[in-house]
Backbone as JSON Lines, residues from 0, in Angstrom:
{"i":0,"aa":"M","n":[106.65,94.19,100.62],"ca":[107.83,94.46,100.44],"c":[108.34,95.69,101.19]}
{"i":1,"aa":"S","n":[110.33,95.4,101.27],"ca":[110.42,96.49,102.12],"c":[111.24,97.64,100.82]}
{"i":2,"aa":"I","n":[111.41,98.81,101.56],"ca":[111.96,99.84,101.19],"c":[113.16,100.05,101.44]}
{"i":3,"aa":"Q","n":[113.78,100.66,100.43],"ca":[115.74,101.32,100.33],"c":[115.86,102.59,100.1]}
{"i":4,"aa":"F","n":[116.89,103.03,100.57],"ca":[117.41,104.18,100.23],"c":[117.35,104.38,99.23]}
{"i":5,"aa":"K","n":[117.13,105.99,98.41],"ca":[117.29,106.03,96.96],"c":[115.75,105.98,96.57]}
{"i":6,"aa":"S","n":[114.83,105.26,96.39],"ca":[114.03,104.63,96.22],"c":[112.71,106.06,96.36]}
{"i":7,"aa":"I","n":[112.69,106.26,94.57],"ca":[111.19,107.15,94.89],"c":[110.51,107.4,95.19]}
{"i":8,"aa":"V","n":[109.17,107.73,96.28],"ca":[108.19,107.39,96.99],"c":[106.78,108.73,96.33]}
{"i":9,"aa":"G","n":[106.14,108.11,97.39],"ca":[104.94,109.68,96.78],"c":[105.37,108.83,99.11]}
{"i":10,"aa":"L","n":[104.43,109.57,99.56],"ca":[104.12,110.22,101.11],"c":[102.83,110.11,100.67]}
{"i":11,"aa":"Q","n":[101.94,109.41,101.12],"ca":[100.32,109.32,101.36],"c":[99.73,109.65,102.96]}
{"i":12,"aa":"S","n":[99.04,110.6,103.1],"ca":[97.8,111.03,104.32],"c":[97.25,109.1,103.86]}
{"i":13,"aa":"Q","n":[97.57,108.76,105.6],"ca":[95.88,106.92,105.48],"c":[94.5,107.75,105.67]}
{"i":14,"aa":"S","n":[94.7,109.25,105.9],"ca":[93.59,110.28,106.5],"c":[92.95,110.16,105.46]}
{"i":15,"aa":"Y","n":[92.89,110.94,104.7],"ca":[92.96,112.03,103.36],"c":[93.05,110.92,101.97]}
{"i":16,"aa":"F","n":[93.84,110.31,102.25],"ca":[94.43,109.51,101.08],"c":[95.4,110.48,99.92]}
{"i":17,"aa":"N","n":[95.83,111.23,100.46],"ca":[96.62,112.6,99.04],"c":[97.66,112.54,99.81]}
{"i":18,"aa":"F","n":[98.17,112.84,98.64],"ca":[99.81,113.55,98.79],"c":[100.28,114.09,99.05]}
{"i":19,"aa":"L","n":[101.5,114.64,99.68],"ca":[102.65,115.75,99.93],"c":[103.41,115.75,99.1]}
{"i":20,"aa":"S","n":[102.75,117.16,98.5],"ca":[103.41,117.67,97.44],"c":[104.14,118.85,97.17]}
{"i":21,"aa":"A","n":[105.3,118.89,96.26],"ca":[106.19,119.54,96.57],"c":[105.64,121.31,95.58]}
{"i":22,"aa":"N","n":[106.19,121.92,95.85],"ca":[105.12,123.61,95.21],"c":[106.07,124.07,93.92]}
{"i":23,"aa":"G","n":[107.33,123.78,93.82],"ca":[107.73,124.74,92.4],"c":[109.49,124.76,93.9]}
{"i":24,"aa":"T","n":[110.09,125.36,93.25],"ca":[112.03,125.5,93.24],"c":[112.5,125.84,94.53]}
{"i":25,"aa":"A","n":[110.99,127.07,94.51],"ca":[111.61,128.65,95.96],"c":[111.29,127.29,96.41]}
{"i":26,"aa":"R","n":[112.63,128.04,98.04],"ca":[112.7,127.71,99.13],"c":[111.45,128.24,99.85]}
{"i":27,"aa":"E","n":[111.98,128.24,100.95],"ca":[110.73,128.18,101.85],"c":[109.31,128.19,101.21]}
{"i":28,"aa":"T","n":[108.8,127.11,100.42],"ca":[107.42,127.88,99.76],"c":[106.31,126.11,100.49]}
{"i":29,"aa":"P","n":[105.64,126.33,101.19],"ca":[104.34,125.79,101.53],"c":[103.8,124.68,100.7]}
{"i":30,"aa":"I","n":[104.48,123.47,101.3],"ca":[103.75,121.8,100.71],"c":[102.13,121.76,100.85]}
{"i":31,"aa":"H","n":[101.88,121.11,99.14],"ca":[100.54,121.06,100.67],"c":[99.46,119.45,99.57]}
{"i":32,"aa":"A","n":[98.06,119.32,100.3],"ca":[98.33,117.41,99.56],"c":[97.81,118.11,98.32]}
{"i":33,"aa":"A","n":[97.94,116.73,97.51],"ca":[97.5,116.74,96.37],"c":[96.77,115.17,95.97]}
{"i":34,"aa":"S","n":[96.01,114.21,95.37],"ca":[94.64,113.69,95.65],"c":[95.66,113.34,94.59]}
{"i":35,"aa":"W","n":[96.0,113.48,93.19],"ca":[97.07,112.5,92.62],"c":[99.02,112.13,93.31]}
{"i":36,"aa":"L","n":[99.18,111.4,92.23],"ca":[100.66,110.72,91.98],"c":[101.54,111.51,91.1]}
{"i":37,"aa":"N","n":[101.91,113.34,90.42],"ca":[102.7,112.96,89.69],"c":[104.63,112.7,90.26]}
{"i":38,"aa":"V","n":[104.77,114.17,89.51],"ca":[106.36,114.62,89.89],"c":[106.21,114.95,91.06]}
{"i":39,"aa":"Q","n":[105.24,115.92,90.86],"ca":[105.21,117.02,92.08],"c":[105.88,116.35,93.83]}
{"i":40,"aa":"E","n":[104.71,114.85,94.17],"ca":[104.32,114.69,94.78],"c":[105.31,113.42,94.43]}
{"i":41,"aa":"K","n":[106.33,113.03,94.42],"ca":[107.3,112.24,94.25],"c":[108.82,112.33,94.94]}
{"i":42,"aa":"W","n":[109.32,111.23,95.76],"ca":[110.04,112.21,97.31],"c":[112.15,110.94,96.62]}
{"i":43,"aa":"E","n":[112.07,111.43,97.42],"ca":[113.39,110.18,96.84],"c":[113.65,110.39,98.71]}
{"i":44,"aa":"I","n":[114.34,108.85,98.9],"ca":[114.14,108.59,100.29],"c":[115.58,108.81,100.64]}
{"i":45,"aa":"I","n":[116.83,109.91,101.3],"ca":[117.59,110.49,101.44],"c":[118.06,109.23,102.87]}
{"i":46,"aa":"N","n":[118.76,108.7,103.77],"ca":[120.24,109.07,104.71],"c":[120.22,109.53,105.21]}
{"i":47,"aa":"Y","n":[120.18,110.98,106.24],"ca":[120.38,111.55,106.7],"c":[121.95,111.68,107.48]}
{"i":48,"aa":"N","n":[122.39,110.36,108.1],"ca":[123.47,110.04,107.67],"c":[124.25,109.44,107.17]}
{"i":49,"aa":"D","n":[124.13,108.69,106.24],"ca":[125.35,107.94,104.36],"c":[124.59,108.0,104.02]}
{"i":50,"aa":"L","n":[124.51,109.51,103.12],"ca":[123.19,110.39,101.43],"c":[124.01,108.94,100.57]}
{"i":51,"aa":"S","n":[124.88,108.13,100.59],"ca":[124.95,107.52,99.87],"c":[124.8,106.18,99.4]}
{"i":52,"aa":"S","n":[123.58,105.44,101.14],"ca":[122.89,104.59,101.25],"c":[122.02,104.03,100.15]}
{"i":53,"aa":"T","n":[122.23,103.32,99.94],"ca":[120.91,102.01,99.71],"c":[120.86,101.09,100.78]}
{"i":54,"aa":"G","n":[120.26,100.83,101.59],"ca":[120.18,99.7,102.79],"c":[118.46,99.99,102.6]}
{"i":55,"aa":"K","n":[117.72,99.19,103.6],"ca":[116.22,99.1,103.66],"c":[116.38,99.97,105.24]}
{"i":56,"aa":"L","n":[114.9,100.52,104.6],"ca":[114.59,101.89,105.69],"c":[114.33,100.88,106.49]}
{"i":57,"aa":"C","n":[114.27,101.53,107.9],"ca":[113.51,101.06,109.28],"c":[113.05,102.81,110.1]}
{"i":58,"aa":"Y","n":[112.33,101.93,110.64],"ca":[111.37,102.49,112.1],"c":[112.65,103.67,112.24]}
{"i":59,"aa":"G","n":[112.53,104.63,112.74],"ca":[113.71,105.52,113.5],"c":[114.91,106.02,112.92]}
{"i":60,"aa":"D","n":[114.88,106.11,111.61],"ca":[115.85,106.32,110.48],"c":[115.73,107.83,110.85]}
{"i":61,"aa":"V","n":[116.64,108.17,110.79],"ca":[116.95,109.36,110.39],"c":[117.27,110.33,109.18]}
{"i":62,"aa":"V","n":[115.74,111.04,108.16],"ca":[115.74,110.75,106.66],"c":[116.05,111.79,106.02]}
{"i":63,"aa":"G","n":[115.71,112.29,105.05],"ca":[115.51,112.96,104.2],"c":[114.72,113.15,102.59]}
{"i":64,"aa":"F","n":[113.51,113.74,102.45],"ca":[112.91,113.91,100.87],"c":[113.18,114.56,100.75]}
{"i":65,"aa":"R","n":[113.84,114.36,98.91],"ca":[114.53,115.5,97.96],"c":[113.57,115.07,97.27]}
{"i":66,"aa":"N","n":[112.3,115.67,96.64],"ca":[111.47,116.69,95.06],"c":[112.59,116.17,93.98]}
{"i":67,"aa":"P","n":[113.39,114.8,93.01],"ca":[113.49,114.99,92.28],"c":[113.59,115.82,90.52]}
{"i":68,"aa":"H","n":[112.09,116.48,91.12],"ca":[111.28,117.19,89.69],"c":[111.97,119.18,90.49]}
{"i":69,"aa":"F","n":[111.61,119.18,91.17],"ca":[111.97,120.83,91.74],"c":[113.77,120.44,92.13]}
{"i":70,"aa":"N","n":[114.05,119.79,93.26],"ca":[115.38,119.29,93.78],"c":[115.14,120.7,94.98]}
{"i":71,"aa":"V","n":[113.94,120.18,95.79],"ca":[114.16,121.11,96.85],"c":[113.42,119.86,97.94]}
{"i":72,"aa":"Y","n":[113.7,119.71,99.28],"ca":[113.75,118.92,100.53],"c":[112.49,119.7,100.88]}
{"i":73,"aa":"L","n":[112.45,118.49,102.12],"ca":[110.62,118.5,103.1],"c":[111.43,119.1,104.06]}
{"i":74,"aa":"S","n":[111.05,120.08,104.51],"ca":[111.59,120.74,105.48],"c":[110.24,121.34,107.22]}
{"i":75,"aa":"G","n":[110.66,121.61,107.7],"ca":[110.2,121.51,109.35],"c":[110.1,122.97,109.93]}
{"i":76,"aa":"F","n":[110.68,124.04,109.19],"ca":[112.16,124.61,109.7],"c":[111.35,125.62,110.81]}
{"i":77,"aa":"P","n":[112.47,125.75,111.69],"ca":[111.87,126.12,112.78],"c":[111.08,127.68,113.34]}
{"i":78,"aa":"G","n":[110.11,127.58,113.76],"ca":[109.07,128.53,113.7],"c":[107.88,128.7,112.71]}
{"i":79,"aa":"Y","n":[108.34,127.99,111.61],"ca":[107.15,127.11,110.78],"c":[106.13,126.8,111.08]}
{"i":80,"aa":"S","n":[105.06,127.51,110.45],"ca":[103.62,126.28,111.09],"c":[103.18,125.34,110.55]}
{"i":81,"aa":"A","n":[104.34,125.37,109.23],"ca":[103.19,123.98,108.1],"c":[104.94,124.15,107.49]}
{"i":82,"aa":"V","n":[104.91,122.07,107.58],"ca":[106.07,121.95,106.39],"c":[106.06,122.79,105.31]}
{"i":83,"aa":"T","n":[107.46,122.93,104.67],"ca":[108.33,123.72,103.62],"c":[108.84,122.91,102.84]}
{"i":84,"aa":"T","n":[109.24,123.56,101.81],"ca":[110.59,122.71,101.57],"c":[112.13,123.98,101.04]}
{"i":85,"aa":"M","n":[112.94,123.41,101.37],"ca":[114.11,123.81,101.47],"c":[115.24,123.19,100.39]}
{"i":86,"aa":"G","n":[116.15,124.29,100.22],"ca":[116.85,123.7,98.63],"c":[118.42,122.88,99.37]}
{"i":87,"aa":"K","n":[117.81,122.51,101.02],"ca":[119.86,122.25,101.0],"c":[118.93,120.9,102.22]}
{"i":88,"aa":"L","n":[120.0,119.87,102.4],"ca":[119.56,119.1,103.34],"c":[120.39,119.7,105.38]}
{"i":89,"aa":"Q","n":[119.9,119.7,105.39],"ca":[120.43,120.39,106.28],"c":[119.13,119.45,107.65]}
{"i":90,"aa":"D","n":[119.76,120.24,109.14],"ca":[119.1,120.46,110.18],"c":[118.04,120.97,110.42]}
{"i":91,"aa":"A","n":[116.93,120.89,109.22],"ca":[115.77,121.53,109.57],"c":[114.74,120.39,109.01]}
{"i":92,"aa":"E","n":[115.9,119.44,108.41],"ca":[114.57,118.96,107.23],"c":[115.49,117.46,107.52]}
{"i":93,"aa":"R","n":[115.79,117.14,108.81],"ca":[115.65,115.73,109.54],"c":[114.71,115.39,109.87]}
{"i":94,"aa":"L","n":[113.98,114.59,109.38],"ca":[112.56,113.94,109.27],"c":[112.76,111.86,110.26]}
{"i":95,"aa":"V","n":[111.89,111.78,111.08],"ca":[112.09,110.21,111.28],"c":[110.72,110.09,110.83]}
{"i":96,"aa":"L","n":[110.35,108.22,111.08],"ca":[109.25,107.95,110.27],"c":[109.39,107.27,111.29]}
{"i":97,"aa":"L","n":[108.07,107.07,112.63],"ca":[107.97,106.91,113.25],"c":[106.53,105.7,113.68]}
{"i":98,"aa":"D","n":[106.78,104.26,113.98],"ca":[105.55,103.55,114.65],"c":[104.74,104.27,114.86]}
{"i":99,"aa":"P","n":[103.97,103.73,114.56],"ca":[102.45,104.31,115.62],"c":[102.07,103.87,116.74]}
{"i":100,"aa":"Q","n":[102.77,102.38,116.38],"ca":[102.28,101.56,118.22],"c":[103.44,101.76,119.05]}
{"i":101,"aa":"D","n":[104.62,101.9,118.05],"ca":[105.96,100.97,118.95],"c":[106.73,103.28,119.14]}
{"i":102,"aa":"P","n":[106.08,104.44,119.09],"ca":[107.78,105.07,119.17],"c":[108.77,105.16,118.88]}
{"i":103,"aa":"S","n":[109.32,103.96,119.57],"ca":[110.99,103.35,120.2],"c":[111.14,102.8,118.8]}
{"i":104,"aa":"S","n":[110.17,101.91,117.81],"ca":[110.18,100.81,117.18],"c":[112.2,101.07,116.2]}
{"i":105,"aa":"T","n":[112.59,100.43,115.64],"ca":[113.51,100.16,114.31],"c":[113.48,99.03,114.04]}
{"i":106,"aa":"A","n":[112.61,98.37,113.61],"ca":[112.0,97.53,112.57],"c":[112.22,97.9,111.45]}
{"i":107,"aa":"E","n":[112.37,97.25,110.68],"ca":[112.1,97.14,109.12],"c":[111.08,97.75,108.52]}
{"i":108,"aa":"M","n":[110.29,98.13,107.07],"ca":[109.66,98.88,107.62],"c":[109.48,98.31,105.48]}
{"i":109,"aa":"T","n":[108.49,98.42,105.89],"ca":[107.88,97.68,104.19],"c":[106.24,99.24,104.32]}
{"i":110,"aa":"V","n":[105.56,98.45,103.1],"ca":[105.76,98.97,102.14],"c":[103.72,99.26,103.47]}
{"i":111,"aa":"E","n":[102.96,98.52,103.23],"ca":[102.35,98.65,104.43],"c":[102.44,98.98,105.37]}
{"i":112,"aa":"D","n":[103.5,99.69,106.2],"ca":[103.74,99.8,107.32],"c":[103.13,101.44,107.29]}
{"i":113,"aa":"E","n":[102.71,101.86,108.45],"ca":[102.22,103.46,108.34],"c":[103.47,104.41,109.22]}
{"i":114,"aa":"F","n":[103.03,106.0,109.6],"ca":[104.26,106.2,110.39],"c":[103.56,107.48,110.53]}
{"i":115,"aa":"Y","n":[104.04,108.12,111.73],"ca":[104.44,109.27,111.8],"c":[104.81,110.1,111.87]}
{"i":116,"aa":"L","n":[104.86,111.0,110.46],"ca":[106.11,111.75,110.11],"c":[106.67,113.03,110.72]}
{"i":117,"aa":"Q","n":[107.46,112.98,111.5],"ca":[107.41,114.06,112.88],"c":[109.36,114.57,112.46]}
{"i":118,"aa":"Q","n":[109.38,115.9,112.82],"ca":[110.72,116.42,112.18],"c":[111.15,116.39,113.18]}
{"i":119,"aa":"V","n":[112.98,116.38,113.04],"ca":[113.57,116.25,114.59],"c":[114.35,117.38,115.4]}
{"i":120,"aa":"N","n":[114.52,118.21,115.16],"ca":[114.66,119.61,114.8],"c":[114.14,119.93,115.85]}
{"i":121,"aa":"I","n":[112.55,119.97,116.32],"ca":[111.46,120.82,116.99],"c":[110.52,119.7,117.53]}
{"i":122,"aa":"S","n":[110.64,118.63,117.39],"ca":[110.26,117.07,117.72],"c":[108.15,117.78,116.96]}
{"i":123,"aa":"K","n":[108.07,117.91,115.81],"ca":[106.18,118.09,115.4],"c":[106.55,117.58,114.26]}
{"i":124,"aa":"Y","n":[105.03,117.11,114.32],"ca":[104.71,116.33,113.31],"c":[103.73,117.01,112.0]}
{"i":125,"aa":"A","n":[104.26,116.33,110.76],"ca":[103.09,116.72,109.64],"c":[101.88,116.1,109.36]}
{"i":126,"aa":"K","n":[100.88,116.96,109.8],"ca":[99.0,116.68,109.53],"c":[98.97,116.47,108.08]}
{"i":127,"aa":"V","n":[97.84,115.89,107.75],"ca":[97.2,116.51,106.99],"c":[95.71,117.02,106.92]}
{"i":128,"aa":"N","n":[95.14,117.21,107.09],"ca":[93.79,117.84,107.74],"c":[92.65,117.82,107.06]}
{"i":129,"aa":"G","n":[92.62,117.74,105.16],"ca":[91.84,117.85,104.55],"c":[91.49,116.35,103.0]}
{"i":130,"aa":"N","n":[90.29,116.65,101.82],"ca":[90.67,115.93,101.27],"c":[90.95,116.57,100.23]}
{"i":131,"aa":"G","n":[91.54,116.43,98.87],"ca":[91.81,117.49,97.26],"c":[93.53,117.75,98.13]}
{"i":132,"aa":"I","n":[93.45,118.8,97.17],"ca":[94.63,120.22,97.65],"c":[94.7,120.96,98.71]}
{"i":133,"aa":"Q","n":[95.06,120.97,99.7],"ca":[95.19,122.22,100.68],"c":[96.61,122.71,100.67]}
{"i":134,"aa":"I","n":[96.42,123.59,101.19],"ca":[97.03,125.18,100.64],"c":[98.07,125.1,101.8]}
{"i":135,"aa":"S","n":[98.37,124.19,102.88],"ca":[99.88,123.81,103.65],"c":[99.45,122.71,104.02]}
{"i":136,"aa":"V","n":[100.41,121.77,105.04],"ca":[100.8,120.95,106.08],"c":[100.8,121.18,106.84]}
{"i":137,"aa":"P","n":[99.77,121.49,107.65],"ca":[100.39,121.91,109.06],"c":[101.23,121.08,109.86]}
{"i":138,"aa":"L","n":[102.36,121.28,111.08],"ca":[103.35,121.07,111.69],"c":[102.6,121.71,112.82]}
{"i":139,"aa":"T","n":[102.42,119.71,113.65],"ca":[101.72,120.53,115.3],"c":[101.75,119.25,116.26]}
{"i":140,"aa":"T","n":[102.19,119.96,117.35],"ca":[102.67,119.45,118.57],"c":[102.5,117.54,118.38]}
{"i":141,"aa":"N","n":[101.55,117.16,118.1],"ca":[100.8,115.78,118.97],"c":[101.14,115.36,117.61]}
{"i":142,"aa":"A","n":[101.17,113.81,117.85],"ca":[101.21,112.92,116.93],"c":[99.46,112.34,116.4]}
{"i":143,"aa":"E","n":[98.71,113.26,115.28],"ca":[97.72,113.23,115.29],"c":[97.13,111.98,113.96]}
{"i":144,"aa":"A","n":[98.9,112.14,112.96],"ca":[98.12,111.97,111.27],"c":[99.4,111.19,111.14]}
{"i":145,"aa":"T","n":[98.6,109.67,110.62],"ca":[100.11,108.54,110.35],"c":[99.82,108.85,108.09]}
{"i":146,"aa":"F","n":[101.28,108.57,107.88],"ca":[101.13,108.85,106.73],"c":[101.7,107.19,106.43]}
{"i":147,"aa":"R","n":[101.85,106.41,104.25],"ca":[102.09,105.31,104.98],"c":[102.68,106.01,102.87]}
{"i":148,"aa":"I","n":[104.35,104.09,103.37],"ca":[104.64,105.15,101.3],"c":[104.81,104.11,100.77]}
{"i":149,"aa":"I","n":[104.54,105.2,98.64],"ca":[103.6,104.16,97.46],"c":[105.14,104.57,97.01]}
{"i":150,"aa":"V","n":[105.54,103.11,96.78],"ca":[106.92,103.27,95.77],"c":[106.63,103.63,94.41]}
{"i":151,"aa":"T","n":[106.96,103.81,93.69],"ca":[106.81,104.65,93.08],"c":[107.78,104.29,91.34]}
{"i":152,"aa":"I","n":[108.81,103.97,91.71],"ca":[110.07,102.81,90.96],"c":[110.58,102.21,91.56]}
């Protein structure tokens, strides 16, 4: 099944099977990993270069992820060591989904595909380090952890 922009999804760690979770409406709030998929763990996929796009998601697309419940965006703000949330879709919220087998791929993505979640501006990657809830999801210099998109709506 292909994935469309504007879909509401969960971002699931493939090492621990937990989900990236927003932690409120405040900006610069670290996100955490949760073992469930509720409103805090749901994200709208946004095409960063065409905010109204409902086209198909491909590896290499520059995207933003907005939590509709809190109206915050996943962010890899420069200088931070963890994934946070911010209130606007700006440069630090530009993310790219990279194929672990071929990082230069631009193939259409499906729900079966795994990906590295890379922050474009600082070239760091999100990584989940354990089961259940974590205090934060660190940004690392190496692509070590893969994720999968779970379509919820």
